[in-house]
Amino acid sequence: MIVPVFIYWCFTRQTPGALNGWAIPMATDTAFAIGVLAILASRVSISVGVFLTALAIFDDIGAIVIVAFFYGGDLNLSMLLCAALVVVIMYAFNIVGLRQSWFFGISAILLWLCVHESGLHATLAGLLAALTIPAKTRISQTGLVTTMRSLLLSFEQRIKLDGKILESHEQHVLTEDMKLSVRAASTPLQRWEESLINPIAIVVLPLFVLFNAGVSFSGEALELAFDSSVTWGIFAGLVIGKPLGIVLFCAIGMWSRIGVLPAHISKSEVVAVGFLAGIGFTMSTFITSLSFEYYPEHIEPAKLGVLLASFTAAMIALGFLSLTSRNPNVN
């Protein structure tokens, strides 16, 4: 995240108002990056996808925090305290074992309102709410297996005694117990993710892109963009800064023994993941609209820079993976 910002600064430091967009090349569009990787899914190991996902999530969390603190309004201390109180209550109910979705849903909406009115950007509310939603199961894997075996055995015995399930209240009770046991083996966080993934992919993301892209491809707009340091600062930050920063920090981490690369991932694949992280698209365009509220002349060049950089980074990543990766199932 640091290297793209530095490269952007090098390009735009002398352009009035351009430095407001310093956070634009920091973001990674997780959905698009993973989607591009999926094109060559048969040629790369699962470790590459895990590495990219973890990296993109880290980038997005960083971007959300930066948006919240650097692109918000004047702070309202009372609403900030209200937001903190809501988070504490949500976390406390998580600790004591409350798992009702309606409670966390209503609390998340209330948290969003408090954060919005506090002067911080409301995107922070989603991150805070996600951290409080229960992510532990009520029953262990072994416990689920034991319970299900017992229930299935009882169910089998009731079939012999009662016949059809519609004619037996006991069989119905057993099936309900099975359903409750299976539900106890999942977490509210997992259920929320599964229930929201399609609406977000089908409705939210397209609307987000529709309202935040708005790029003009007229000759005048393109000429203005190609003459703008903002365009090239973003392009260089995403296409050069992202992979350079990722490779550099991975090398430092391995050299200092702070961390190791995931198993079955090559150095060339790390470079490819670096380029995939340069796909900033939706998040970067969102930050663009916040960055240049008072410098609208930079918005079009910035958005074009994001699109151009995202496309270029995706093509380079695909090229790297095509040339250097092979089917992980082939010895």
PDB file of N, CA and C in Angstrom, residues 15-116:
ATOM      1  N   THR A  15       0.984  19.050  -8.972  1.00  0.00           N
ATOM      2  CA  THR A  15      -0.323  19.357  -9.561  1.00  0.00           C
ATOM      3  C   THR A  15      -1.291  19.793  -8.464  1.00  0.00           C
ATOM      4  N   PRO A  16      -1.842  20.992  -8.552  1.00  0.00           N
ATOM      5  CA  PRO A  16      -2.753  21.486  -7.503  1.00  0.00           C
ATOM      6  C   PRO A  16      -3.947  20.550  -7.280  1.00  0.00           C
ATOM      7  N   GLY A  17      -4.148  20.166  -6.042  1.00  0.00           N
ATOM      8  CA  GLY A  17      -5.297  19.339  -5.675  1.00  0.00           C
ATOM      9  C   GLY A  17      -5.136  17.862  -5.948  1.00  0.00           C
ATOM     10  N   ALA A  18      -4.103  17.482  -6.702  1.00  0.00           N
ATOM     11  CA  ALA A  18      -3.966  16.078  -7.103  1.00  0.00           C
ATOM     12  C   ALA A  18      -3.610  15.169  -5.933  1.00  0.00           C
ATOM     13  N   LEU A  19      -2.900  15.702  -4.958  1.00  0.00           N
ATOM     14  CA  LEU A  19      -2.479  14.862  -3.834  1.00  0.00           C
ATOM     15  C   LEU A  19      -3.653  14.407  -2.970  1.00  0.00           C
ATOM     16  N   ASN A  20      -4.814  15.021  -3.157  1.00  0.00           N
ATOM     17  CA  ASN A  20      -6.008  14.544  -2.445  1.00  0.00           C
ATOM     18  C   ASN A  20      -6.351  13.110  -2.831  1.00  0.00           C
ATOM     19  N   GLY A  21      -5.878  12.682  -3.982  1.00  0.00           N
ATOM     20  CA  GLY A  21      -6.190  11.332  -4.455  1.00  0.00           C
ATOM     21  C   GLY A  21      -5.128  10.304  -4.123  1.00  0.00           C
ATOM     22  N   TRP A  22      -4.339  10.573  -3.096  1.00  0.00           N
ATOM     23  CA  TRP A  22      -3.223   9.677  -2.764  1.00  0.00           C
ATOM     24  C   TRP A  22      -3.667   8.250  -2.440  1.00  0.00           C
ATOM     25  N   ALA A  23      -4.902   8.078  -1.971  1.00  0.00           N
ATOM     26  CA  ALA A  23      -5.362   6.738  -1.578  1.00  0.00           C
ATOM     27  C   ALA A  23      -5.923   5.930  -2.746  1.00  0.00           C
ATOM     28  N   ILE A  24      -6.099   6.549  -3.897  1.00  0.00           N
ATOM     29  CA  ILE A  24      -6.735   5.850  -5.027  1.00  0.00           C
ATOM     30  C   ILE A  24      -5.976   4.597  -5.447  1.00  0.00           C
ATOM     31  N   PRO A  25      -4.654   4.644  -5.614  1.00  0.00           N
ATOM     32  CA  PRO A  25      -3.954   3.427  -6.068  1.00  0.00           C
ATOM     33  C   PRO A  25      -3.709   2.391  -4.974  1.00  0.00           C
ATOM     34  N   MET A  26      -4.216   2.632  -3.776  1.00  0.00           N
ATOM     35  CA  MET A  26      -4.023   1.669  -2.690  1.00  0.00           C
ATOM     36  C   MET A  26      -4.998   0.505  -2.762  1.00  0.00           C
ATOM     37  N   ALA A  27      -6.166   0.738  -3.337  1.00  0.00           N
ATOM     38  CA  ALA A  27      -7.263  -0.232  -3.237  1.00  0.00           C
ATOM     39  C   ALA A  27      -7.112  -1.379  -4.230  1.00  0.00           C
ATOM     40  N   THR A  28      -7.717  -2.503  -3.872  1.00  0.00           N
ATOM     41  CA  THR A  28      -7.808  -3.665  -4.759  1.00  0.00           C
ATOM     42  C   THR A  28      -9.272  -4.069  -4.879  1.00  0.00           C
ATOM     43  N   ASP A  29      -9.717  -4.282  -6.095  1.00  0.00           N
ATOM     44  CA  ASP A  29     -11.081  -4.761  -6.307  1.00  0.00           C
ATOM     45  C   ASP A  29     -11.069  -6.282  -6.168  1.00  0.00           C
ATOM     46  N   THR A  30     -11.431  -6.749  -4.989  1.00  0.00           N
ATOM     47  CA  THR A  30     -11.339  -8.184  -4.684  1.00  0.00           C
ATOM     48  C   THR A  30     -12.137  -9.031  -5.662  1.00  0.00           C
ATOM     49  N   ALA A  31     -13.373  -8.627  -5.922  1.00  0.00           N
ATOM     50  CA  ALA A  31     -14.249  -9.428  -6.784  1.00  0.00           C
ATOM     51  C   ALA A  31     -13.682  -9.557  -8.195  1.00  0.00           C
ATOM     52  N   PHE A  32     -13.229  -8.445  -8.765  1.00  0.00           N
ATOM     53  CA  PHE A  32     -12.698  -8.491 -10.123  1.00  0.00           C
ATOM     54  C   PHE A  32     -11.368  -9.236 -10.180  1.00  0.00           C
ATOM     55  N   ALA A  33     -10.525  -9.049  -9.169  1.00  0.00           N
ATOM     56  CA  ALA A  33      -9.230  -9.726  -9.148  1.00  0.00           C
ATOM     57  C   ALA A  33      -9.409 -11.243  -9.092  1.00  0.00           C
ATOM     58  N   ILE A  34     -10.310 -11.689  -8.233  1.00  0.00           N
ATOM     59  CA  ILE A  34     -10.567 -13.129  -8.128  1.00  0.00           C
ATOM     60  C   ILE A  34     -11.229 -13.641  -9.404  1.00  0.00           C
ATOM     61  N   GLY A  35     -12.083 -12.814  -9.992  1.00  0.00           N
ATOM     62  CA  GLY A  35     -12.721 -13.196 -11.248  1.00  0.00           C
ATOM     63  C   GLY A  35     -11.712 -13.390 -12.367  1.00  0.00           C
ATOM     64  N   VAL A  36     -10.721 -12.512 -12.440  1.00  0.00           N
ATOM     65  CA  VAL A  36      -9.672 -12.658 -13.455  1.00  0.00           C
ATOM     66  C   VAL A  36      -8.856 -13.923 -13.192  1.00  0.00           C
ATOM     67  N   LEU A  37      -8.538 -14.163 -11.926  1.00  0.00           N
ATOM     68  CA  LEU A  37      -7.786 -15.377 -11.577  1.00  0.00           C
ATOM     69  C   LEU A  37      -8.567 -16.633 -11.951  1.00  0.00           C
ATOM     70  N   ALA A  38      -9.892 -16.561 -11.839  1.00  0.00           N
ATOM     71  CA  ALA A  38     -10.728 -17.729 -12.141  1.00  0.00           C
ATOM     72  C   ALA A  38     -10.622 -18.152 -13.604  1.00  0.00           C
ATOM     73  N   ILE A  39     -10.221 -17.230 -14.475  1.00  0.00           N
ATOM     74  CA  ILE A  39     -10.073 -17.566 -15.894  1.00  0.00           C
ATOM     75  C   ILE A  39      -9.040 -18.673 -16.076  1.00  0.00           C
ATOM     76  N   LEU A  40      -8.006 -18.636 -15.233  1.00  0.00           N
ATOM     77  CA  LEU A  40      -6.941 -19.641 -15.324  1.00  0.00           C
ATOM     78  C   LEU A  40      -6.920 -20.533 -14.085  1.00  0.00           C
ATOM     79  N   ALA A  41      -8.089 -20.762 -13.523  1.00  0.00           N
ATOM     80  CA  ALA A  41      -8.165 -21.533 -12.279  1.00  0.00           C
ATOM     81  C   ALA A  41      -7.565 -22.927 -12.414  1.00  0.00           C
ATOM     82  N   SER A  42      -7.688 -23.523 -13.590  1.00  0.00           N
ATOM     83  CA  SER A  42      -7.179 -24.887 -13.779  1.00  0.00           C
ATOM     84  C   SER A  42      -5.655 -24.941 -13.853  1.00  0.00           C
ATOM     85  N   ARG A  43      -5.024 -23.775 -14.001  1.00  0.00           N
ATOM     86  CA  ARG A  43      -3.568 -23.744 -14.169  1.00  0.00           C
ATOM     87  C   ARG A  43      -2.831 -23.312 -12.906  1.00  0.00           C
ATOM     88  N   VAL A  44      -3.564 -22.880 -11.906  1.00  0.00           N
ATOM     89  CA  VAL A  44      -2.909 -22.398 -10.691  1.00  0.00           C
ATOM     90  C   VAL A  44      -3.396 -23.193  -9.486  1.00  0.00           C
ATOM     91  N   SER A  45      -2.580 -23.226  -8.466  1.00  0.00           N
ATOM     92  CA  SER A  45      -2.948 -23.959  -7.259  1.00  0.00           C
ATOM     93  C   SER A  45      -3.910 -23.134  -6.412  1.00  0.00           C
ATOM     94  N   ILE A  46      -4.559 -23.800  -5.489  1.00  0.00           N
ATOM     95  CA  ILE A  46      -5.487 -23.122  -4.585  1.00  0.00           C
ATOM     96  C   ILE A  46      -4.750 -22.074  -3.756  1.00  0.00           C
ATOM     97  N   SER A  47      -3.475 -22.319  -3.491  1.00  0.00           N
ATOM     98  CA  SER A  47      -2.685 -21.394  -2.674  1.00  0.00           C
ATOM     99  C   SER A  47      -2.632 -20.000  -3.286  1.00  0.00           C
ATOM    100  N   VAL A  48      -2.617 -19.935  -4.610  1.00  0.00           N
ATOM    101  CA  VAL A  48      -2.581 -18.628  -5.281  1.00  0.00           C
ATOM    102  C   VAL A  48      -3.862 -17.856  -4.990  1.00  0.00           C
ATOM    103  N   GLY A  49      -4.990 -18.553  -5.070  1.00  0.00           N
ATOM    104  CA  GLY A  49      -6.269 -17.909  -4.775  1.00  0.00           C
ATOM    105  C   GLY A  49      -6.370 -17.465  -3.329  1.00  0.00           C
ATOM    106  N   VAL A  50      -5.873 -18.303  -2.422  1.00  0.00           N
ATOM    107  CA  VAL A  50      -5.896 -17.959  -0.998  1.00  0.00           C
ATOM    108  C   VAL A  50      -5.018 -16.734  -0.735  1.00  0.00           C
ATOM    109  N   PHE A  51      -3.839 -16.731  -1.341  1.00  0.00           N
ATOM    110  CA  PHE A  51      -2.914 -15.610  -1.175  1.00  0.00           C
ATOM    111  C   PHE A  51      -3.521 -14.317  -1.710  1.00  0.00           C
ATOM    112  N   LEU A  52      -4.108 -14.391  -2.896  1.00  0.00           N
ATOM    113  CA  LEU A  52      -4.732 -13.208  -3.495  1.00  0.00           C
ATOM    114  C   LEU A  52      -5.899 -12.716  -2.646  1.00  0.00           C
ATOM    115  N   THR A  53      -6.732 -13.640  -2.184  1.00  0.00           N
ATOM    116  CA  THR A  53      -7.896 -13.252  -1.382  1.00  0.00           C
ATOM    117  C   THR A  53      -7.472 -12.567  -0.092  1.00  0.00           C
ATOM    118  N   ALA A  54      -6.499 -13.162   0.599  1.00  0.00           N
ATOM    119  CA  ALA A  54      -6.020 -12.569   1.852  1.00  0.00           C
ATOM    120  C   ALA A  54      -5.423 -11.188   1.610  1.00  0.00           C
ATOM    121  N   LEU A  55      -4.653 -11.080   0.547  1.00  0.00           N
ATOM    122  CA  LEU A  55      -4.020  -9.803   0.212  1.00  0.00           C
ATOM    123  C   LEU A  55      -5.064  -8.743  -0.136  1.00  0.00           C
ATOM    124  N   ALA A  56      -6.043  -9.137  -0.944  1.00  0.00           N
ATOM    125  CA  ALA A  56      -7.078  -8.192  -1.366  1.00  0.00           C
ATOM    126  C   ALA A  56      -7.934  -7.740  -0.185  1.00  0.00           C
ATOM    127  N   ILE A  57      -8.249  -8.671   0.703  1.00  0.00           N
ATOM    128  CA  ILE A  57      -9.043  -8.313   1.882  1.00  0.00           C
ATOM    129  C   ILE A  57      -8.269  -7.334   2.761  1.00  0.00           C
ATOM    130  N   PHE A  58      -6.981  -7.600   2.939  1.00  0.00           N
ATOM    131  CA  PHE A  58      -6.142  -6.691   3.726  1.00  0.00           C
ATOM    132  C   PHE A  58      -6.123  -5.302   3.088  1.00  0.00           C
ATOM    133  N   ASP A  59      -5.972  -5.263   1.772  1.00  0.00           N
ATOM    134  CA  ASP A  59      -5.981  -3.987   1.056  1.00  0.00           C
ATOM    135  C   ASP A  59      -7.307  -3.256   1.233  1.00  0.00           C
ATOM    136  N   ASP A  60      -8.396  -4.005   1.106  1.00  0.00           N
ATOM    137  CA  ASP A  60      -9.722  -3.386   1.203  1.00  0.00           C
ATOM    138  C   ASP A  60      -9.999  -2.864   2.611  1.00  0.00           C
ATOM    139  N   ILE A  61      -9.580  -3.635   3.614  1.00  0.00           N
ATOM    140  CA  ILE A  61      -9.761  -3.165   4.989  1.00  0.00           C
ATOM    141  C   ILE A  61      -8.965  -1.878   5.209  1.00  0.00           C
ATOM    142  N   GLY A  62      -7.736  -1.876   4.708  1.00  0.00           N
ATOM    143  CA  GLY A  62      -6.924  -0.664   4.815  1.00  0.00           C
ATOM    144  C   GLY A  62      -7.571   0.513   4.111  1.00  0.00           C
ATOM    145  N   ALA A  63      -8.119   0.249   2.915  1.00  0.00           N
ATOM    146  CA  ALA A  63      -8.772   1.317   2.157  1.00  0.00           C
ATOM    147  C   ALA A  63     -10.008   1.837   2.886  1.00  0.00           C
ATOM    148  N   ILE A  64     -10.774   0.927   3.480  1.00  0.00           N
ATOM    149  CA  ILE A  64     -11.977   1.336   4.214  1.00  0.00           C
ATOM    150  C   ILE A  64     -11.613   2.212   5.409  1.00  0.00           C
ATOM    151  N   VAL A  65     -10.581   1.802   6.131  1.00  0.00           N
ATOM    152  CA  VAL A  65     -10.144   2.590   7.292  1.00  0.00           C
ATOM    153  C   VAL A  65      -9.667   3.971   6.853  1.00  0.00           C
ATOM    154  N   ILE A  66      -8.920   4.019   5.758  1.00  0.00           N
ATOM    155  CA  ILE A  66      -8.426   5.304   5.253  1.00  0.00           C
ATOM    156  C   ILE A  66      -9.582   6.190   4.804  1.00  0.00           C
ATOM    157  N   VAL A  67     -10.539   5.602   4.092  1.00  0.00           N
ATOM    158  CA  VAL A  67     -11.713   6.365   3.664  1.00  0.00           C
ATOM    159  C   VAL A  67     -12.451   6.926   4.875  1.00  0.00           C
ATOM    160  N   ALA A  68     -12.602   6.084   5.895  1.00  0.00           N
ATOM    161  CA  ALA A  68     -13.352   6.496   7.082  1.00  0.00           C
ATOM    162  C   ALA A  68     -12.699   7.676   7.790  1.00  0.00           C
ATOM    163  N   PHE A  69     -11.386   7.643   7.901  1.00  0.00           N
ATOM    164  CA  PHE A  69     -10.704   8.653   8.711  1.00  0.00           C
ATOM    165  C   PHE A  69     -10.209   9.863   7.919  1.00  0.00           C
ATOM    166  N   PHE A  70      -9.947   9.683   6.625  1.00  0.00           N
ATOM    167  CA  PHE A  70      -9.379  10.783   5.851  1.00  0.00           C
ATOM    168  C   PHE A  70     -10.366  11.426   4.883  1.00  0.00           C
ATOM    169  N   TYR A  71     -11.481  10.752   4.624  1.00  0.00           N
ATOM    170  CA  TYR A  71     -12.434  11.296   3.661  1.00  0.00           C
ATOM    171  C   TYR A  71     -13.812  11.506   4.275  1.00  0.00           C
ATOM    172  N   GLY A  72     -13.867  11.600   5.573  1.00  0.00           N
ATOM    173  CA  GLY A  72     -15.125  11.885   6.249  1.00  0.00           C
ATOM    174  C   GLY A  72     -15.312  13.386   6.433  1.00  0.00           C
ATOM    175  N   GLY A  73     -16.275  13.747   7.263  1.00  0.00           N
ATOM    176  CA  GLY A  73     -16.526  15.159   7.540  1.00  0.00           C
ATOM    177  C   GLY A  73     -16.007  15.533   8.920  1.00  0.00           C
ATOM    178  N   ASP A  74     -16.571  16.607   9.471  1.00  0.00           N
ATOM    179  CA  ASP A  74     -16.200  17.021  10.819  1.00  0.00           C
ATOM    180  C   ASP A  74     -16.728  16.011  11.829  1.00  0.00           C
ATOM    181  N   LEU A  75     -15.915  15.705  12.823  1.00  0.00           N
ATOM    182  CA  LEU A  75     -16.288  14.678  13.791  1.00  0.00           C
ATOM    183  C   LEU A  75     -17.367  15.168  14.747  1.00  0.00           C
ATOM    184  N   ASN A  76     -18.330  14.296  14.984  1.00  0.00           N
ATOM    185  CA  ASN A  76     -19.384  14.535  15.966  1.00  0.00           C
ATOM    186  C   ASN A  76     -19.138  13.549  17.106  1.00  0.00           C
ATOM    187  N   LEU A  77     -18.600  14.047  18.205  1.00  0.00           N
ATOM    188  CA  LEU A  77     -18.157  13.174  19.283  1.00  0.00           C
ATOM    189  C   LEU A  77     -19.296  12.356  19.878  1.00  0.00           C
ATOM    190  N   SER A  78     -20.463  12.959  20.037  1.00  0.00           N
ATOM    191  CA  SER A  78     -21.585  12.239  20.649  1.00  0.00           C
ATOM    192  C   SER A  78     -22.020  11.060  19.781  1.00  0.00           C
ATOM    193  N   MET A  79     -22.076  11.259  18.460  1.00  0.00           N
ATOM    194  CA  MET A  79     -22.459  10.159  17.575  1.00  0.00           C
ATOM    195  C   MET A  79     -21.352   9.113  17.488  1.00  0.00           C
ATOM    196  N   LEU A  80     -20.119   9.568  17.628  1.00  0.00           N
ATOM    197  CA  LEU A  80     -18.998   8.630  17.639  1.00  0.00           C
ATOM    198  C   LEU A  80     -19.084   7.724  18.869  1.00  0.00           C
ATOM    199  N   LEU A  81     -19.453   8.306  19.995  1.00  0.00           N
ATOM    200  CA  LEU A  81     -19.631   7.516  21.221  1.00  0.00           C
ATOM    201  C   LEU A  81     -20.814   6.561  21.087  1.00  0.00           C
ATOM    202  N   CYS A  82     -21.873   7.017  20.426  1.00  0.00           N
ATOM    203  CA  CYS A  82     -23.030   6.138  20.191  1.00  0.00           C
ATOM    204  C   CYS A  82     -22.633   4.945  19.328  1.00  0.00           C
ATOM    205  N   ALA A  83     -21.832   5.211  18.302  1.00  0.00           N
ATOM    206  CA  ALA A  83     -21.362   4.123  17.437  1.00  0.00           C
ATOM    207  C   ALA A  83     -20.520   3.137  18.236  1.00  0.00           C
ATOM    208  N   ALA A  84     -19.646   3.667  19.084  1.00  0.00           N
ATOM    209  CA  ALA A  84     -18.809   2.797  19.920  1.00  0.00           C
ATOM    210  C   ALA A  84     -19.669   1.959  20.862  1.00  0.00           C
ATOM    211  N   LEU A  85     -20.717   2.565  21.400  1.00  0.00           N
ATOM    212  CA  LEU A  85     -21.618   1.845  22.309  1.00  0.00           C
ATOM    213  C   LEU A  85     -22.332   0.708  21.580  1.00  0.00           C
ATOM    214  N   VAL A  86     -22.772   0.967  20.356  1.00  0.00           N
ATOM    215  CA  VAL A  86     -23.442  -0.076  19.568  1.00  0.00           C
ATOM    216  C   VAL A  86     -22.489  -1.240  19.307  1.00  0.00           C
ATOM    217  N   VAL A  87     -21.243  -0.925  18.969  1.00  0.00           N
ATOM    218  CA  VAL A  87     -20.250  -1.974  18.721  1.00  0.00           C
ATOM    219  C   VAL A  87     -20.024  -2.803  19.980  1.00  0.00           C
ATOM    220  N   VAL A  88     -19.911  -2.134  21.119  1.00  0.00           N
ATOM    221  CA  VAL A  88     -19.696  -2.838  22.394  1.00  0.00           C
ATOM    222  C   VAL A  88     -20.876  -3.758  22.699  1.00  0.00           C
ATOM    223  N   ILE A  89     -22.087  -3.261  22.486  1.00  0.00           N
ATOM    224  CA  ILE A  89     -23.285  -4.074  22.748  1.00  0.00           C
ATOM    225  C   ILE A  89     -23.321  -5.287  21.822  1.00  0.00           C
ATOM    226  N   MET A  90     -23.035  -5.068  20.534  1.00  0.00           N
ATOM    227  CA  MET A  90     -23.031  -6.179  19.582  1.00  0.00           C
ATOM    228  C   MET A  90     -21.989  -7.227  19.969  1.00  0.00           C
ATOM    229  N   TYR A  91     -20.821  -6.759  20.348  1.00  0.00           N
ATOM    230  CA  TYR A  91     -19.756  -7.694  20.732  1.00  0.00           C
ATOM    231  C   TYR A  91     -20.124  -8.438  22.010  1.00  0.00           C
ATOM    232  N   ALA A  92     -20.733  -7.718  22.966  1.00  0.00           N
ATOM    233  CA  ALA A  92     -21.123  -8.342  24.233  1.00  0.00           C
ATOM    234  C   ALA A  92     -22.166  -9.435  24.003  1.00  0.00           C
ATOM    235  N   PHE A  93     -23.139  -9.158  23.140  1.00  0.00           N
ATOM    236  CA  PHE A  93     -24.160 -10.163  22.852  1.00  0.00           C
ATOM    237  C   PHE A  93     -23.565 -11.351  22.096  1.00  0.00           C
ATOM    238  N   ASN A  94     -22.554 -11.087  21.306  1.00  0.00           N
ATOM    239  CA  ASN A  94     -21.838 -12.181  20.644  1.00  0.00           C
ATOM    240  C   ASN A  94     -21.175 -13.072  21.693  1.00  0.00           C
ATOM    241  N   ILE A  95     -20.519 -12.455  22.654  1.00  0.00           N
ATOM    242  CA  ILE A  95     -19.802 -13.196  23.698  1.00  0.00           C
ATOM    243  C   ILE A  95     -20.755 -14.057  24.527  1.00  0.00           C
ATOM    244  N   VAL A  96     -21.931 -13.510  24.857  1.00  0.00           N
ATOM    245  CA  VAL A  96     -22.861 -14.259  25.712  1.00  0.00           C
ATOM    246  C   VAL A  96     -23.652 -15.307  24.933  1.00  0.00           C
ATOM    247  N   GLY A  97     -23.496 -15.322  23.607  1.00  0.00           N
ATOM    248  CA  GLY A  97     -24.107 -16.396  22.831  1.00  0.00           C
ATOM    249  C   GLY A  97     -25.357 -16.040  22.064  1.00  0.00           C
ATOM    250  N   LEU A  98     -25.719 -14.756  22.008  1.00  0.00           N
ATOM    251  CA  LEU A  98     -26.879 -14.362  21.203  1.00  0.00           C
ATOM    252  C   LEU A  98     -26.514 -14.460  19.727  1.00  0.00           C
ATOM    253  N   ARG A  99     -27.331 -15.164  18.949  1.00  0.00           N
ATOM    254  CA  ARG A  99     -26.985 -15.414  17.551  1.00  0.00           C
ATOM    255  C   ARG A  99     -28.122 -15.067  16.594  1.00  0.00           C
ATOM    256  N   GLN A 100     -29.143 -14.366  17.075  1.00  0.00           N
ATOM    257  CA  GLN A 100     -30.279 -14.030  16.225  1.00  0.00           C
ATOM    258  C   GLN A 100     -29.880 -13.008  15.156  1.00  0.00           C
ATOM    259  N   SER A 101     -30.175 -13.345  13.920  1.00  0.00           N
ATOM    260  CA  SER A 101     -29.796 -12.475  12.808  1.00  0.00           C
ATOM    261  C   SER A 101     -30.491 -11.124  12.882  1.00  0.00           C
ATOM    262  N   TRP A 102     -31.752 -11.114  13.335  1.00  0.00           N
ATOM    263  CA  TRP A 102     -32.497  -9.855  13.369  1.00  0.00           C
ATOM    264  C   TRP A 102     -31.827  -8.841  14.287  1.00  0.00           C
ATOM    265  N   PHE A 103     -31.262  -9.320  15.398  1.00  0.00           N
ATOM    266  CA  PHE A 103     -30.607  -8.398  16.328  1.00  0.00           C
ATOM    267  C   PHE A 103     -29.386  -7.755  15.681  1.00  0.00           C
ATOM    268  N   PHE A 104     -28.543  -8.580  15.057  1.00  0.00           N
ATOM    269  CA  PHE A 104     -27.331  -8.043  14.450  1.00  0.00           C
ATOM    270  C   PHE A 104     -27.659  -7.206  13.214  1.00  0.00           C
ATOM    271  N   GLY A 105     -28.736  -7.557  12.514  1.00  0.00           N
ATOM    272  CA  GLY A 105     -29.143  -6.760  11.362  1.00  0.00           C
ATOM    273  C   GLY A 105     -29.586  -5.363  11.772  1.00  0.00           C
ATOM    274  N   ILE A 106     -30.457  -5.289  12.781  1.00  0.00           N
ATOM    275  CA  ILE A 106     -30.932  -3.988  13.270  1.00  0.00           C
ATOM    276  C   ILE A 106     -29.773  -3.190  13.865  1.00  0.00           C
ATOM    277  N   SER A 107     -28.915  -3.874  14.609  1.00  0.00           N
ATOM    278  CA  SER A 107     -27.768  -3.194  15.224  1.00  0.00           C
ATOM    279  C   SER A 107     -26.818  -2.652  14.162  1.00  0.00           C
ATOM    280  N   ALA A 108     -26.632  -3.409  13.077  1.00  0.00           N
ATOM    281  CA  ALA A 108     -25.748  -2.957  12.000  1.00  0.00           C
ATOM    282  C   ALA A 108     -26.296  -1.699  11.329  1.00  0.00           C
ATOM    283  N   ILE A 109     -27.608  -1.661  11.136  1.00  0.00           N
ATOM    284  CA  ILE A 109     -28.229  -0.464  10.550  1.00  0.00           C
ATOM    285  C   ILE A 109     -28.057   0.733  11.483  1.00  0.00           C
ATOM    286  N   LEU A 110     -28.283   0.505  12.774  1.00  0.00           N
ATOM    287  CA  LEU A 110     -28.107   1.574  13.758  1.00  0.00           C
ATOM    288  C   LEU A 110     -26.654   2.045  13.792  1.00  0.00           C
ATOM    289  N   LEU A 111     -25.729   1.098  13.704  1.00  0.00           N
ATOM    290  CA  LEU A 111     -24.306   1.443  13.691  1.00  0.00           C
ATOM    291  C   LEU A 111     -23.974   2.279  12.465  1.00  0.00           C
ATOM    292  N   TRP A 112     -24.529   1.899  11.320  1.00  0.00           N
ATOM    293  CA  TRP A 112     -24.287   2.663  10.087  1.00  0.00           C
ATOM    294  C   TRP A 112     -24.758   4.111  10.250  1.00  0.00           C
ATOM    295  N   LEU A 113     -25.932   4.283  10.825  1.00  0.00           N
ATOM    296  CA  LEU A 113     -26.467   5.635  11.023  1.00  0.00           C
ATOM    297  C   LEU A 113     -25.570   6.445  11.959  1.00  0.00           C
ATOM    298  N   CYS A 114     -25.114   5.811  13.032  1.00  0.00           N
ATOM    299  CA  CYS A 114     -24.258   6.509  13.998  1.00  0.00           C
ATOM    300  C   CYS A 114     -22.926   6.906  13.373  1.00  0.00           C
ATOM    301  N   VAL A 115     -22.323   5.976  12.631  1.00  0.00           N
ATOM    302  CA  VAL A 115     -21.034   6.270  11.998  1.00  0.00           C
ATOM    303  C   VAL A 115     -21.208   7.357  10.942  1.00  0.00           C
ATOM    304  N   HIS A 116     -22.292   7.277  10.187  1.00  0.00           N
ATOM    305  CA  HIS A 116     -22.561   8.280   9.153  1.00  0.00           C
ATOM    306  C   HIS A 116     -22.685   9.673   9.761  1.00  0.00           C
TER     307      HIS A 116
END
